[in-house]
């Protein structure tokens, strides 16, 4: 925070390409009831924020007024608490997955959404804790794979996907099948422990998945891609199979309509939103968090970070994600270093 009580924030004044992300000096916000103010150390950039920026985000609950400061997985230190906040104090290191206000030096976060962040974890790495990690764990939690079942993970080299592959393995999946859009991504996903990796950009990818299961189909599909991939995934489900839809990276606002007739072979299709999971299963969310910290510490889960950029280069981070060139996560480092200040 500067002496005048201002900070660097990246704001969006109109929907559009990455250039609409504008670094600006703005007043530091104040926490309201039930909120805390956090000095941000790092924030990860995901595909969802690129859809928000383009006004292609499919979730109806996201409709903020301009100017918008986009959200993400934030890690930082609490500097102030609002009225009615209990159990969190200034100085606490915390993380949150937030829909708004993350691309800034200070972020106002709902106290109820905070997770503790161990002091010894590097801030960039720790951004996996509030959102990407719990989403990978939560989608698997909803699908609830039994030991030995076959799990298909789409977009498996992405920020969430690469964690889901490893977590499916740890959950005891009998076969982990993954999809990815380039040879380098497929090699990467194989290296994470996927048994079979398929290019879902090629015609006939679903047949190749079916062949890999000796014709049986899969028990679980984690789908963040949508469009035709979603429909083909339903076709791949074995009886009692569960497809969890949690993103529409290729379908955008074009979400397929599903007829109950497609499910007549005893197939389940459900959705997943982190906010709904956290509200419905708060204990599980907390247990998953502790487990994830342990997995990261002992190396059972490898969190791969593709690029780390300063906050003011967030447009470049969005370009990387939209070019589909990244493997793993893209993270912004935020701090009071000279690099991150605007030269005004
Ligand atoms: N439900 C929730 O609570 C929640 C919360 C946050 C994010 N999400 C969703 O989770 C998914 C993964 O997010 P992430 O942050 O891990 O993103 P990410 O790292 O950018 O990964 C997204 C992956 O989608 C694939 N993809 C397919 N079609 C694409 C297209 N047209 N443009 C760009 N990428 C495309 C890319 O892999 P290939 O090149 O291999 O195809 C890419 O690796 C997204 O759909 C996001 O919206 C859900």
Short mmCIF file of C-alpha atoms and ligand atoms in Angstrom, two decimals, residues 44-52 57-58 61 73 97 99 131-132 135 139 154-162 179-182 185-186 189 198-201 223-226 229 245-252 271-277 320-330, ligand 1:
data_model
loop_
_atom_site.label_atom_id
_atom_site.label_comp_id
_atom_site.label_asym_id
_atom_site.label_seq_id
_atom_site.Cartn_x
_atom_site.Cartn_y
_atom_site.Cartn_z
CA UNK A 44 -3.08 -18.02 -9.91
CA UNK A 45 -4.70 -17.41 -13.27
CA UNK A 46 -7.05 -20.07 -14.59
CA UNK A 47 -9.07 -20.66 -17.71
CA UNK A 48 -12.25 -19.45 -15.97
CA UNK A 49 -10.89 -15.89 -15.69
CA UNK A 50 -10.19 -15.76 -19.42
CA UNK A 51 -13.84 -16.68 -20.03
CA UNK A 52 -14.98 -14.01 -17.55
CA UNK A 57 -18.29 -17.51 -18.39
CA UNK A 58 -21.18 -19.96 -18.26
CA UNK A 61 -23.91 -16.11 -10.56
CA UNK A 73 -6.65 -18.50 -6.16
CA UNK A 97 -10.66 -18.96 -4.27
CA UNK A 99 -14.60 -14.72 -8.16
CA UNK A 131 -8.95 -23.48 -5.73
CA UNK A 132 -7.19 -25.79 -8.20
CA UNK A 135 -11.55 -28.53 -7.34
CA UNK A 139 -14.74 -33.45 -8.54
CA UNK A 154 -10.07 -34.58 -19.74
CA UNK A 155 -7.70 -31.65 -20.38
CA UNK A 156 -5.30 -33.51 -18.14
CA UNK A 157 -2.27 -31.24 -18.56
CA UNK A 158 -4.08 -28.11 -17.32
CA UNK A 159 -3.87 -26.45 -13.92
CA UNK A 160 -6.65 -28.56 -12.41
CA UNK A 161 -6.38 -31.53 -14.79
CA UNK A 162 -2.78 -32.44 -13.92
CA UNK A 179 -6.85 -36.63 -22.76
CA UNK A 180 -4.67 -33.73 -23.89
CA UNK A 181 -4.28 -31.63 -27.01
CA UNK A 182 -0.56 -31.85 -27.90
CA UNK A 185 1.12 -32.41 -23.04
CA UNK A 186 0.45 -36.13 -23.53
CA UNK A 189 0.47 -36.56 -18.44
CA UNK A 198 -5.43 -39.92 -25.95
CA UNK A 199 -5.56 -36.88 -28.24
CA UNK A 200 -9.17 -35.78 -27.94
CA UNK A 201 -8.66 -33.39 -30.86
CA UNK A 223 -15.12 -33.13 -17.81
CA UNK A 224 -13.98 -29.49 -17.89
CA UNK A 225 -14.24 -29.21 -21.67
CA UNK A 226 -17.95 -29.48 -22.49
CA UNK A 229 -16.55 -33.96 -25.61
CA UNK A 245 -19.07 -31.62 -15.54
CA UNK A 246 -17.13 -28.73 -14.02
CA UNK A 247 -16.11 -26.42 -16.88
CA UNK A 248 -16.76 -25.57 -20.50
CA UNK A 249 -13.33 -24.68 -21.87
CA UNK A 250 -14.14 -25.75 -25.40
CA UNK A 251 -17.91 -25.34 -25.35
CA UNK A 252 -18.04 -21.81 -23.89
CA UNK A 271 -22.11 -30.84 -12.11
CA UNK A 272 -19.52 -29.44 -9.75
CA UNK A 273 -18.92 -25.91 -8.51
CA UNK A 274 -16.37 -25.36 -5.76
CA UNK A 275 -18.69 -22.95 -3.91
CA UNK A 276 -21.51 -25.56 -3.84
CA UNK A 277 -19.13 -28.34 -2.73
CA UNK A 320 -0.56 -18.06 -22.38
CA UNK A 321 -3.73 -19.75 -21.20
CA UNK A 322 -5.73 -18.86 -24.30
CA UNK A 323 -2.93 -20.10 -26.56
CA UNK A 324 -3.20 -23.50 -24.82
CA UNK A 325 0.60 -23.58 -24.64
CA UNK A 326 0.91 -24.09 -20.89
CA UNK A 327 1.48 -27.26 -18.93
CA UNK A 328 0.32 -26.98 -15.32
CA UNK A 329 -0.57 -23.68 -13.68
CA UNK A 330 0.14 -20.00 -14.42
N1 LIG B 1 -16.47 -25.80 -11.31
C1 LIG B 1 -15.62 -25.02 -10.68
O1 LIG B 1 -15.77 -24.74 -9.48
C2 LIG B 1 -14.46 -24.46 -11.44
C3 LIG B 1 -13.65 -23.47 -10.88
C4 LIG B 1 -12.56 -23.00 -11.62
C5 LIG B 1 -12.32 -23.49 -12.89
N2 LIG B 1 -13.17 -24.42 -13.42
C6 LIG B 1 -12.95 -24.95 -14.78
O2 LIG B 1 -11.94 -25.94 -14.74
C7 LIG B 1 -11.38 -26.06 -16.03
C8 LIG B 1 -9.86 -26.10 -15.94
O3 LIG B 1 -9.42 -24.87 -15.44
P1 LIG B 1 -7.86 -24.55 -15.30
O4 LIG B 1 -7.76 -23.31 -14.55
O5 LIG B 1 -7.16 -25.77 -14.85
O6 LIG B 1 -7.52 -24.21 -16.81
P2 LIG B 1 -6.27 -24.49 -17.73
O7 LIG B 1 -5.04 -24.74 -16.94
O8 LIG B 1 -6.24 -23.41 -18.75
O9 LIG B 1 -6.68 -25.83 -18.42
C9 LIG B 1 -7.71 -25.84 -19.34
C10 LIG B 1 -7.42 -26.91 -20.37
O10 LIG B 1 -8.55 -26.96 -21.24
C11 LIG B 1 -8.12 -27.45 -22.46
N3 LIG B 1 -8.91 -26.80 -23.51
C12 LIG B 1 -9.83 -27.43 -24.26
N4 LIG B 1 -10.39 -26.59 -25.12
C13 LIG B 1 -9.82 -25.39 -24.92
C14 LIG B 1 -9.98 -24.13 -25.54
N5 LIG B 1 -10.87 -23.94 -26.52
N6 LIG B 1 -9.22 -23.12 -25.09
C15 LIG B 1 -8.33 -23.29 -24.11
N7 LIG B 1 -8.13 -24.48 -23.48
C16 LIG B 1 -8.88 -25.52 -23.90
C17 LIG B 1 -6.61 -27.17 -22.61
O11 LIG B 1 -5.95 -28.41 -22.77
P3 LIG B 1 -5.67 -29.04 -24.21
O12 LIG B 1 -4.88 -28.04 -25.01
O13 LIG B 1 -4.93 -30.26 -23.86
O14 LIG B 1 -7.01 -29.31 -24.82
C18 LIG B 1 -6.21 -26.61 -21.24
O15 LIG B 1 -5.09 -27.27 -20.73
C19 LIG B 1 -11.91 -24.89 -16.87
O16 LIG B 1 -12.95 -25.36 -17.69
C20 LIG B 1 -12.46 -23.95 -15.80
O17 LIG B 1 -13.48 -23.13 -16.28
C21 LIG B 1 -14.20 -24.92 -12.72
#
